[in-house]
Amino acid sequence: MRAIILAMYKTQLQENMPALTAALFELYGSRWDFYLILERLEKILAAADKERSSVLKKLDDDFLSSQKKGGGAWFLSNKSLGTMLYVDLFSDNLKGLASKIKYFKELGINYVHLMPLFKTLKGDNDGGYAVSSYREVQKKLGSMADLKALAAAFRKEGIHTVIDFVFNHTSSEHEWAKKALKGDKKYRDFYYIFKDKADADEWNKSLREIFPSVRRGSFTYFKEADGWVWTTFNSFQWDLNYSNPEVFLAMVQEMLFLANAGIEVLRLDALAFVWKEKGTACESLPKAYTLIKAFSLAAKIAAPSLVFKSEAIVHPDQVVKYIGQDKCRLSYNPLQMALFWSSLASRDARLLTLSMKKRWAIPDGCAWVNYIRCHDDIGWTFSDEDAWSLGINPYEHRKFLNRFYTGRFEGSFARGEAFQENPTTGDCRVCGTMASLAGLEEALDKNDQLLKDMAVARVRMLYGLLFALPGLPLLYAGDEEAMLNDYSYKKNPKLSGDSRWVHRVKKDWNKKLLPEQKTVRDMIKRMAKIRAQEKLFAGSQVWFYDQQQPQVFAFCRSETIHVAANFSERRVPFYVWANKGGVLTDLLSGKQVRAQEQIQLEPYEILWLKEEAQGSPALAK
Ligand code: GLC
C-alpha cells in the first residue's frame, strides 16, 4: 500500500500534466516565460504532495480506486445529504461544532459546508466573503488546528468537510492588497488598478452591475492606491487578476494548503467572474472555464480526492459549462431552486417542467447540488427563451415574482425582502427563510390553522421533490426546523445594508420548537431515511413527465418511482404512466394507487409512488 501511495503522485502527474499544460498554454502560452511558469507550478505541486498526510493520501487512493472500479463517487449515493451553516450562528465556534456530530448523524448528513471562516475585515465583510488570509481562521471561531481537528473528526464519522474557496477576490486587507496599496508593483499586478478613471469607465461600459446598491459600476476609487480598483461585489472585495500567472500560482498554493488541512470539497465562489476581457460582460468567458480546469487538474495531481463545487448563479447555459470530471463535479442547481419558488408563486409548473426536461443532463460522474434556500438571495436565473416558448414574458414574470415574495402582491402568502434593487433596471432578488417564504410566518401571525397547514404542506412538497431528485440535496441549516425570518439585522449597522441577513439566523439550541416546526423536522428525518434506504434513488437516472396539468410537476426515478407534486391549493388530476402495471405504493404515506389510472392530487400533495414487481398484491380496498 505504501508503495502504491508513493507512486500515486507520479501517476497523477503523468496522467494530468498534459491536459494541465494545454489549459495553461491557452491562458499564458504567449508569454516568453511560459515554461518557467510550468516548472514553478510543478515544484508547488510536488511540495504540496510532500506535505500531504498519509491519512489524506489513503483517502485519495480510496477515491481513485473507487472510480477505477466504476463505483460512483460518494456524492452520487442516495445516502448523501448536505447541510450548510455559519459556524458562529450554529455552534459559536469550531470546537462547538465538533460536538454536534450526533445532530448531523441523526439527520443523515454526510456533507457539511462551513460558511467563510477565515480572517476577514472587522465590520461589514460580506459574511466573511472578503478573505484577508486563507490560512488563518477568524479568532472568534477558533484556529487552523481546530479546523483540522474538526475535519478529521468529521472524516471518522463519514462526514465530508466543505468550505469556500473565495478565489475571485481577496479582501482589501489581505497582505497582497496591502502591499499593492503601498505601491509594490508585483502586488499591484495581482489586482486590476487603473490610475485613469477613463480606463475604468471603458471596462464598465460592458459590465453588469452586481451590487448596485453598494456603488454604481464595478470600480472603487482608493486614494491610497492612487487609482480605481476592480471590485465586482463590495468595495472591500478586490478582484484578482488571473491574466497574471503569478496570481494563479499563488492561489494554487492556497488551494492545496486547504486540501492538506483535510478539506474535501471546495465551493468555488463567484467563479463566473474570474476571467476578464475588455468589451465583454466579463462573466463566464471561455477562459474562465479553462482557468477552473487548470485549478482542477492541479488538484487532481496533488490532492486527487478534492472535489470542486461550482457556484455559478448565472444563465443556465453557462451554469452547465462549469460541470465536468475535469472541472467541477458538483454544482449548485440554481435553476431548480428558482423554479421551485416560481412555480409555487404562480401555481404553474410549466417552466419548471420544460427547463428540467431540457437542461437536467450533466456529464457522468457529476452531480447537481439541489437546494431550496441558501445563505444568498434568490435570483431568477431561468432562461428567457424557455419562458417565451411557453408564452411567458420573462421580464413581467420576474417582476411578478419579486412582488410576490416581497409583500407587494396582494394575496401572497410569502414574507420576504428585496435584495440589491437596481434603480435603473428595476431588477431585484429575494431574501427570506424557506418557512417565511412558504407562508408559515404569515400563518402564525394570523394564527390561522388552515394557513399553517398550507404552509407546512408547501414545505413538505418542496422537500419531497428535493429528496427524490437525483443529486445531493442540500439543507440550509435552520430550514430543517422551519426557522422564520429574523429582522434584528436591521438594528445592526454592520448588517443593516444587506437584507440577506434576514435569513441568516442564530440557532437557539434551547428554544422549544413550535408544533409546525417539529412537524417539518420529523418529516425531513423521515424523508432522508426513506431516500437513504431506497437504492432506486441512487445515481442520476431520471425521466421528467410531460406536462399534464400546469400545476403538476412529475418525474420518474430508475423507471420505478413516480414522483408527482401539486404546486397549487386545488385538487388536480394526474395520470400515472407506470411501466409494469399493477399497484403503486406511496413511500411517504403508504397510500396505494393503480397503475395507468388517473388519480387526484390533493392541494400541495407530493407522492413517491413506487411500482411493485410484476404480480404484486392487488390494491387494498
Ligand atoms: C458569492 C457568495 C455571496 C457573496 C459573493 C461575493 O456569490 O455566495 O454570498 O456575496 O459571492 O463573494
PDB file of C-alpha atoms in Angstrom, residues 93-328:
ATOM      1  CA  ASN A  93     -17.140  28.090  17.197  1.00  0.00           C
ATOM      2  CA  LEU A  94     -15.372  25.136  15.587  1.00  0.00           C
ATOM      3  CA  LYS A  95     -14.944  23.225  18.839  1.00  0.00           C
ATOM      4  CA  GLY A  96     -18.674  23.614  19.466  1.00  0.00           C
ATOM      5  CA  LEU A  97     -19.371  22.285  16.000  1.00  0.00           C
ATOM      6  CA  ALA A  98     -17.379  19.122  16.679  1.00  0.00           C
ATOM      7  CA  SER A  99     -19.803  18.402  19.495  1.00  0.00           C
ATOM      8  CA  LYS A 100     -22.759  18.500  17.101  1.00  0.00           C
ATOM      9  CA  ILE A 101     -21.782  15.452  15.078  1.00  0.00           C
ATOM     10  CA  LYS A 102     -24.628  13.495  16.647  1.00  0.00           C
ATOM     11  CA  TYR A 103     -27.099  16.087  15.356  1.00  0.00           C
ATOM     12  CA  PHE A 104     -25.813  15.622  11.805  1.00  0.00           C
ATOM     13  CA  LYS A 105     -25.823  11.847  12.065  1.00  0.00           C
ATOM     14  CA  GLU A 106     -29.435  11.851  13.235  1.00  0.00           C
ATOM     15  CA  LEU A 107     -30.448  13.747  10.132  1.00  0.00           C
ATOM     16  CA  GLY A 108     -28.306  11.514   7.920  1.00  0.00           C
ATOM     17  CA  ILE A 109     -25.988  14.375   6.918  1.00  0.00           C
ATOM     18  CA  ASN A 110     -22.574  13.489   5.466  1.00  0.00           C
ATOM     19  CA  TYR A 111     -21.594  16.824   3.841  1.00  0.00           C
ATOM     20  CA  VAL A 112     -21.170  19.935   5.954  1.00  0.00           C
ATOM     21  CA  HIS A 113     -20.410  23.241   4.283  1.00  0.00           C
ATOM     22  CA  LEU A 114     -18.908  25.728   6.722  1.00  0.00           C
ATOM     23  CA  MET A 115     -19.543  29.241   5.547  1.00  0.00           C
ATOM     24  CA  PRO A 116     -16.483  31.522   5.275  1.00  0.00           C
ATOM     25  CA  LEU A 117     -14.383  31.201   8.381  1.00  0.00           C
ATOM     26  CA  PHE A 118     -11.072  32.798   7.524  1.00  0.00           C
ATOM     27  CA  LYS A 119      -9.619  36.054   8.719  1.00  0.00           C
ATOM     28  CA  THR A 120     -11.682  38.916   7.434  1.00  0.00           C
ATOM     29  CA  LEU A 121     -12.441  42.600   7.933  1.00  0.00           C
ATOM     30  CA  LYS A 122     -13.911  43.994  11.101  1.00  0.00           C
ATOM     31  CA  GLY A 123     -17.334  45.453  10.379  1.00  0.00           C
ATOM     32  CA  ASP A 124     -19.052  44.598   7.126  1.00  0.00           C
ATOM     33  CA  ASN A 125     -17.179  41.783   5.411  1.00  0.00           C
ATOM     34  CA  ASP A 126     -19.911  40.218   3.233  1.00  0.00           C
ATOM     35  CA  GLY A 127     -20.417  37.350   5.656  1.00  0.00           C
ATOM     36  CA  GLY A 128     -16.699  36.543   5.502  1.00  0.00           C
ATOM     37  CA  TYR A 129     -16.521  36.516   1.686  1.00  0.00           C
ATOM     38  CA  ALA A 130     -13.763  39.117   1.971  1.00  0.00           C
ATOM     39  CA  VAL A 131     -10.803  36.953   2.917  1.00  0.00           C
ATOM     40  CA  SER A 132      -7.742  38.574   4.469  1.00  0.00           C
ATOM     41  CA  SER A 133      -5.813  35.307   4.846  1.00  0.00           C
ATOM     42  CA  TYR A 134      -6.612  31.852   3.500  1.00  0.00           C
ATOM     43  CA  ARG A 135      -4.523  30.328   6.280  1.00  0.00           C
ATOM     44  CA  GLU A 136      -5.917  31.942   9.420  1.00  0.00           C
ATOM     45  CA  VAL A 137      -9.246  31.123  10.950  1.00  0.00           C
ATOM     46  CA  GLN A 138     -11.249  34.015  12.459  1.00  0.00           C
ATOM     47  CA  LYS A 139     -10.250  34.120  16.121  1.00  0.00           C
ATOM     48  CA  LYS A 140     -13.822  34.026  17.383  1.00  0.00           C
ATOM     49  CA  LEU A 141     -14.288  30.690  15.588  1.00  0.00           C
ATOM     50  CA  GLY A 142     -11.043  29.030  16.650  1.00  0.00           C
ATOM     51  CA  SER A 143      -7.782  28.206  14.940  1.00  0.00           C
ATOM     52  CA  MET A 144      -6.429  26.339  11.952  1.00  0.00           C
ATOM     53  CA  ALA A 145      -5.680  23.465  14.341  1.00  0.00           C
ATOM     54  CA  ASP A 146      -9.371  23.391  15.333  1.00  0.00           C
ATOM     55  CA  LEU A 147     -10.394  23.277  11.687  1.00  0.00           C
ATOM     56  CA  LYS A 148      -8.033  20.370  11.012  1.00  0.00           C
ATOM     57  CA  ALA A 149      -9.267  18.545  14.100  1.00  0.00           C
ATOM     58  CA  LEU A 150     -12.883  19.096  13.071  1.00  0.00           C
ATOM     59  CA  ALA A 151     -12.250  17.818   9.536  1.00  0.00           C
ATOM     60  CA  ALA A 152     -10.554  14.724  10.979  1.00  0.00           C
ATOM     61  CA  ALA A 153     -13.411  14.107  13.442  1.00  0.00           C
ATOM     62  CA  PHE A 154     -15.936  14.537  10.635  1.00  0.00           C
ATOM     63  CA  ARG A 155     -13.994  12.173   8.395  1.00  0.00           C
ATOM     64  CA  LYS A 156     -14.035   9.450  11.052  1.00  0.00           C
ATOM     65  CA  GLU A 157     -17.819   9.692  11.025  1.00  0.00           C
ATOM     66  CA  GLY A 158     -18.059   9.641   7.248  1.00  0.00           C
ATOM     67  CA  ILE A 159     -18.788  13.388   7.018  1.00  0.00           C
ATOM     68  CA  HIS A 160     -17.091  15.396   4.283  1.00  0.00           C
ATOM     69  CA  THR A 161     -15.919  18.909   5.136  1.00  0.00           C
ATOM     70  CA  VAL A 162     -16.756  21.607   2.626  1.00  0.00           C
ATOM     71  CA  ILE A 163     -15.557  25.209   2.679  1.00  0.00           C
ATOM     72  CA  ASP A 164     -15.467  28.127   0.291  1.00  0.00           C
ATOM     73  CA  PHE A 165     -12.555  28.887  -1.949  1.00  0.00           C
ATOM     74  CA  VAL A 166     -13.090  32.605  -2.389  1.00  0.00           C
ATOM     75  CA  PHE A 167     -10.691  32.935  -5.296  1.00  0.00           C
ATOM     76  CA  ASN A 168     -12.220  35.691  -7.416  1.00  0.00           C
ATOM     77  CA  HIS A 169     -11.212  38.354  -4.918  1.00  0.00           C
ATOM     78  CA  THR A 170      -9.384  38.969  -1.659  1.00  0.00           C
ATOM     79  CA  SER A 171     -10.309  41.500   0.978  1.00  0.00           C
ATOM     80  CA  SER A 172      -8.755  44.937   0.812  1.00  0.00           C
ATOM     81  CA  GLU A 173      -6.797  43.910   3.908  1.00  0.00           C
ATOM     82  CA  HIS A 174      -5.165  40.799   2.502  1.00  0.00           C
ATOM     83  CA  GLU A 175      -1.392  41.238   2.617  1.00  0.00           C
ATOM     84  CA  TRP A 176      -1.306  41.275  -1.193  1.00  0.00           C
ATOM     85  CA  ALA A 177      -3.755  44.165  -1.237  1.00  0.00           C
ATOM     86  CA  LYS A 178      -1.873  45.977   1.494  1.00  0.00           C
ATOM     87  CA  LYS A 179       1.359  45.690  -0.477  1.00  0.00           C
ATOM     88  CA  ALA A 180      -0.446  46.880  -3.586  1.00  0.00           C
ATOM     89  CA  LEU A 181      -1.665  49.891  -1.646  1.00  0.00           C
ATOM     90  CA  LYS A 182       1.893  50.666  -0.685  1.00  0.00           C
ATOM     91  CA  GLY A 183       2.768  50.754  -4.365  1.00  0.00           C
ATOM     92  CA  ASP A 184       4.557  47.395  -4.614  1.00  0.00           C
ATOM     93  CA  LYS A 185       4.446  46.750  -8.365  1.00  0.00           C
ATOM     94  CA  LYS A 186       4.385  42.955  -8.036  1.00  0.00           C
ATOM     95  CA  TYR A 187       1.230  43.082  -5.907  1.00  0.00           C
ATOM     96  CA  ARG A 188      -0.449  45.927  -7.797  1.00  0.00           C
ATOM     97  CA  ASP A 189      -0.381  43.472 -10.676  1.00  0.00           C
ATOM     98  CA  PHE A 190      -2.296  40.957  -8.559  1.00  0.00           C
ATOM     99  CA  TYR A 191      -5.342  43.204  -8.985  1.00  0.00           C
ATOM    100  CA  TYR A 192      -6.889  45.478 -11.590  1.00  0.00           C
ATOM    101  CA  ILE A 193      -5.982  49.017 -10.574  1.00  0.00           C
ATOM    102  CA  PHE A 194      -6.358  51.866 -13.060  1.00  0.00           C
ATOM    103  CA  LYS A 195      -4.870  55.283 -12.424  1.00  0.00           C
ATOM    104  CA  ASP A 196      -7.050  56.818 -15.048  1.00  0.00           C
ATOM    105  CA  LYS A 197     -10.814  56.832 -14.465  1.00  0.00           C
ATOM    106  CA  ALA A 198     -11.331  56.674 -18.233  1.00  0.00           C
ATOM    107  CA  ASP A 199      -9.880  53.144 -18.224  1.00  0.00           C
ATOM    108  CA  ALA A 200     -12.301  52.005 -15.547  1.00  0.00           C
ATOM    109  CA  ASP A 201     -15.181  53.669 -17.425  1.00  0.00           C
ATOM    110  CA  GLU A 202     -14.205  51.862 -20.591  1.00  0.00           C
ATOM    111  CA  TRP A 203     -14.452  48.459 -18.846  1.00  0.00           C
ATOM    112  CA  ASN A 204     -17.638  49.492 -17.038  1.00  0.00           C
ATOM    113  CA  LYS A 205     -19.426  50.022 -20.350  1.00  0.00           C
ATOM    114  CA  SER A 206     -19.934  46.295 -20.904  1.00  0.00           C
ATOM    115  CA  LEU A 207     -20.227  45.085 -17.284  1.00  0.00           C
ATOM    116  CA  ARG A 208     -23.358  44.064 -15.402  1.00  0.00           C
ATOM    117  CA  GLU A 209     -23.791  45.717 -12.013  1.00  0.00           C
ATOM    118  CA  ILE A 210     -23.761  43.016  -9.373  1.00  0.00           C
ATOM    119  CA  PHE A 211     -24.154  45.049  -6.188  1.00  0.00           C
ATOM    120  CA  PRO A 212     -25.777  48.271  -7.486  1.00  0.00           C
ATOM    121  CA  SER A 213     -26.973  49.338  -4.063  1.00  0.00           C
ATOM    122  CA  VAL A 214     -23.365  49.383  -2.828  1.00  0.00           C
ATOM    123  CA  ARG A 215     -21.994  51.515  -5.626  1.00  0.00           C
ATOM    124  CA  ARG A 216     -22.690  52.059  -9.325  1.00  0.00           C
ATOM    125  CA  GLY A 217     -20.305  50.350 -11.731  1.00  0.00           C
ATOM    126  CA  SER A 218     -17.641  47.820 -10.780  1.00  0.00           C
ATOM    127  CA  PHE A 219     -14.774  50.043  -9.646  1.00  0.00           C
ATOM    128  CA  THR A 220     -13.940  51.818  -6.412  1.00  0.00           C
ATOM    129  CA  TYR A 221     -11.541  54.730  -6.067  1.00  0.00           C
ATOM    130  CA  PHE A 222      -8.862  54.273  -3.401  1.00  0.00           C
ATOM    131  CA  LYS A 223      -6.841  57.380  -2.751  1.00  0.00           C
ATOM    132  CA  GLU A 224      -4.072  55.359  -1.161  1.00  0.00           C
ATOM    133  CA  ALA A 225      -3.840  53.142  -4.234  1.00  0.00           C
ATOM    134  CA  ASP A 226      -3.919  56.203  -6.418  1.00  0.00           C
ATOM    135  CA  GLY A 227      -6.425  54.541  -8.662  1.00  0.00           C
ATOM    136  CA  TRP A 228      -9.643  52.727  -9.429  1.00  0.00           C
ATOM    137  CA  VAL A 229      -9.729  49.160  -8.135  1.00  0.00           C
ATOM    138  CA  TRP A 230     -11.911  46.486  -9.732  1.00  0.00           C
ATOM    139  CA  THR A 231     -14.475  45.480  -7.091  1.00  0.00           C
ATOM    140  CA  THR A 232     -17.263  43.418  -8.640  1.00  0.00           C
ATOM    141  CA  PHE A 233     -19.011  42.954  -5.304  1.00  0.00           C
ATOM    142  CA  ASN A 234     -18.394  45.206  -2.304  1.00  0.00           C
ATOM    143  CA  SER A 235     -15.717  47.881  -2.407  1.00  0.00           C
ATOM    144  CA  PHE A 236     -13.645  45.910   0.103  1.00  0.00           C
ATOM    145  CA  GLN A 237     -13.546  42.835  -2.182  1.00  0.00           C
ATOM    146  CA  TRP A 238     -10.771  43.308  -4.714  1.00  0.00           C
ATOM    147  CA  ASP A 239     -10.946  41.189  -7.854  1.00  0.00           C
ATOM    148  CA  LEU A 240      -7.807  39.174  -8.559  1.00  0.00           C
ATOM    149  CA  ASN A 241      -6.132  39.488 -11.922  1.00  0.00           C
ATOM    150  CA  TYR A 242      -5.778  35.971 -13.325  1.00  0.00           C
ATOM    151  CA  SER A 243      -4.307  37.197 -16.582  1.00  0.00           C
ATOM    152  CA  ASN A 244      -1.205  37.412 -14.383  1.00  0.00           C
ATOM    153  CA  PRO A 245       0.124  33.841 -13.892  1.00  0.00           C
ATOM    154  CA  GLU A 246       1.621  34.866 -10.548  1.00  0.00           C
ATOM    155  CA  VAL A 247      -1.921  35.055  -9.215  1.00  0.00           C
ATOM    156  CA  PHE A 248      -2.700  31.554 -10.439  1.00  0.00           C
ATOM    157  CA  LEU A 249       0.488  30.177  -8.877  1.00  0.00           C
ATOM    158  CA  ALA A 250      -0.210  31.922  -5.582  1.00  0.00           C
ATOM    159  CA  MET A 251      -3.815  30.745  -5.423  1.00  0.00           C
ATOM    160  CA  VAL A 252      -2.896  27.131  -6.267  1.00  0.00           C
ATOM    161  CA  GLN A 253      -0.762  27.176  -3.133  1.00  0.00           C
ATOM    162  CA  GLU A 254      -3.661  28.462  -1.057  1.00  0.00           C
ATOM    163  CA  MET A 255      -5.945  25.825  -2.535  1.00  0.00           C
ATOM    164  CA  LEU A 256      -3.555  22.969  -1.751  1.00  0.00           C
ATOM    165  CA  PHE A 257      -2.984  24.311   1.740  1.00  0.00           C
ATOM    166  CA  LEU A 258      -6.723  23.950   2.370  1.00  0.00           C
ATOM    167  CA  ALA A 259      -6.841  20.491   0.793  1.00  0.00           C
ATOM    168  CA  ASN A 260      -3.973  19.387   3.032  1.00  0.00           C
ATOM    169  CA  ALA A 261      -5.850  20.664   6.072  1.00  0.00           C
ATOM    170  CA  GLY A 262      -8.403  17.936   5.356  1.00  0.00           C
ATOM    171  CA  ILE A 263     -10.974  19.873   3.364  1.00  0.00           C
ATOM    172  CA  GLU A 264     -12.654  17.537   0.875  1.00  0.00           C
ATOM    173  CA  VAL A 265     -14.848  19.882  -1.142  1.00  0.00           C
ATOM    174  CA  LEU A 266     -14.094  23.435  -2.188  1.00  0.00           C
ATOM    175  CA  ARG A 267     -17.013  25.584  -3.202  1.00  0.00           C
ATOM    176  CA  LEU A 268     -15.641  27.823  -5.938  1.00  0.00           C
ATOM    177  CA  ASP A 269     -17.118  31.161  -5.024  1.00  0.00           C
ATOM    178  CA  ALA A 270     -18.216  33.568  -7.743  1.00  0.00           C
ATOM    179  CA  LEU A 271     -16.376  31.541 -10.366  1.00  0.00           C
ATOM    180  CA  ALA A 272     -18.155  33.150 -13.303  1.00  0.00           C
ATOM    181  CA  PHE A 273     -16.209  36.379 -12.773  1.00  0.00           C
ATOM    182  CA  VAL A 274     -12.631  35.116 -12.685  1.00  0.00           C
ATOM    183  CA  TRP A 275     -11.599  35.969 -16.233  1.00  0.00           C
ATOM    184  CA  LYS A 276     -11.947  39.457 -17.701  1.00  0.00           C
ATOM    185  CA  GLU A 277     -11.665  40.751 -21.261  1.00  0.00           C
ATOM    186  CA  LYS A 278     -12.391  44.266 -22.367  1.00  0.00           C
ATOM    187  CA  GLY A 279     -15.621  44.824 -24.290  1.00  0.00           C
ATOM    188  CA  THR A 280     -17.273  41.750 -22.751  1.00  0.00           C
ATOM    189  CA  ALA A 281     -19.509  41.285 -19.709  1.00  0.00           C
ATOM    190  CA  CYS A 282     -16.529  39.550 -18.076  1.00  0.00           C
ATOM    191  CA  GLU A 283     -18.783  36.736 -16.940  1.00  0.00           C
ATOM    192  CA  SER A 284     -18.367  33.087 -17.899  1.00  0.00           C
ATOM    193  CA  LEU A 285     -15.828  33.824 -20.611  1.00  0.00           C
ATOM    194  CA  PRO A 286     -14.289  30.749 -22.292  1.00  0.00           C
ATOM    195  CA  LYS A 287     -11.072  31.303 -20.385  1.00  0.00           C
ATOM    196  CA  ALA A 288     -12.933  31.265 -17.073  1.00  0.00           C
ATOM    197  CA  TYR A 289     -13.769  27.615 -17.802  1.00  0.00           C
ATOM    198  CA  THR A 290     -10.149  26.982 -18.769  1.00  0.00           C
ATOM    199  CA  LEU A 291      -8.930  28.511 -15.533  1.00  0.00           C
ATOM    200  CA  ILE A 292     -11.260  26.281 -13.484  1.00  0.00           C
ATOM    201  CA  LYS A 293      -9.955  23.320 -15.439  1.00  0.00           C
ATOM    202  CA  ALA A 294      -6.388  24.324 -14.605  1.00  0.00           C
ATOM    203  CA  PHE A 295      -7.170  24.518 -10.876  1.00  0.00           C
ATOM    204  CA  SER A 296      -8.978  21.188 -11.052  1.00  0.00           C
ATOM    205  CA  LEU A 297      -6.127  19.423 -12.845  1.00  0.00           C
ATOM    206  CA  ALA A 298      -3.609  20.822 -10.376  1.00  0.00           C
ATOM    207  CA  ALA A 299      -5.760  19.399  -7.565  1.00  0.00           C
ATOM    208  CA  LYS A 300      -6.012  16.040  -9.326  1.00  0.00           C
ATOM    209  CA  ILE A 301      -2.243  15.800  -9.229  1.00  0.00           C
ATOM    210  CA  ALA A 302      -1.551  16.866  -5.657  1.00  0.00           C
ATOM    211  CA  ALA A 303      -4.834  16.180  -3.831  1.00  0.00           C
ATOM    212  CA  PRO A 304      -6.814  13.766  -6.010  1.00  0.00           C
ATOM    213  CA  SER A 305      -9.800  13.350  -3.719  1.00  0.00           C
ATOM    214  CA  LEU A 306     -10.512  17.079  -3.580  1.00  0.00           C
ATOM    215  CA  VAL A 307     -13.826  17.874  -5.267  1.00  0.00           C
ATOM    216  CA  PHE A 308     -14.932  21.262  -6.609  1.00  0.00           C
ATOM    217  CA  LYS A 309     -18.413  22.613  -6.324  1.00  0.00           C
ATOM    218  CA  SER A 310     -19.448  25.349  -8.710  1.00  0.00           C
ATOM    219  CA  GLU A 311     -21.252  28.442  -7.516  1.00  0.00           C
ATOM    220  CA  ALA A 312     -22.410  29.830 -10.822  1.00  0.00           C
ATOM    221  CA  ILE A 313     -25.675  31.664 -10.345  1.00  0.00           C
ATOM    222  CA  VAL A 314     -25.915  32.699 -13.963  1.00  0.00           C
ATOM    223  CA  HIS A 315     -27.788  31.790 -17.150  1.00  0.00           C
ATOM    224  CA  PRO A 316     -28.409  28.012 -17.231  1.00  0.00           C
ATOM    225  CA  ASP A 317     -26.456  27.648 -20.496  1.00  0.00           C
ATOM    226  CA  GLN A 318     -23.398  28.870 -18.619  1.00  0.00           C
ATOM    227  CA  VAL A 319     -24.013  27.023 -15.340  1.00  0.00           C
ATOM    228  CA  VAL A 320     -23.676  23.680 -17.057  1.00  0.00           C
ATOM    229  CA  LYS A 321     -20.355  24.534 -18.674  1.00  0.00           C
ATOM    230  CA  TYR A 322     -18.580  24.585 -15.313  1.00  0.00           C
ATOM    231  CA  ILE A 323     -19.580  20.987 -14.655  1.00  0.00           C
ATOM    232  CA  GLY A 324     -17.377  18.080 -15.702  1.00  0.00           C
ATOM    233  CA  GLN A 325     -14.981  15.454 -14.396  1.00  0.00           C
ATOM    234  CA  ASP A 326     -12.120  17.832 -15.137  1.00  0.00           C
ATOM    235  CA  LYS A 327     -13.878  20.948 -13.777  1.00  0.00           C
ATOM    236  CA  CYS A 328     -16.486  20.980 -11.024  1.00  0.00           C
TER     237      CYS A 328
END
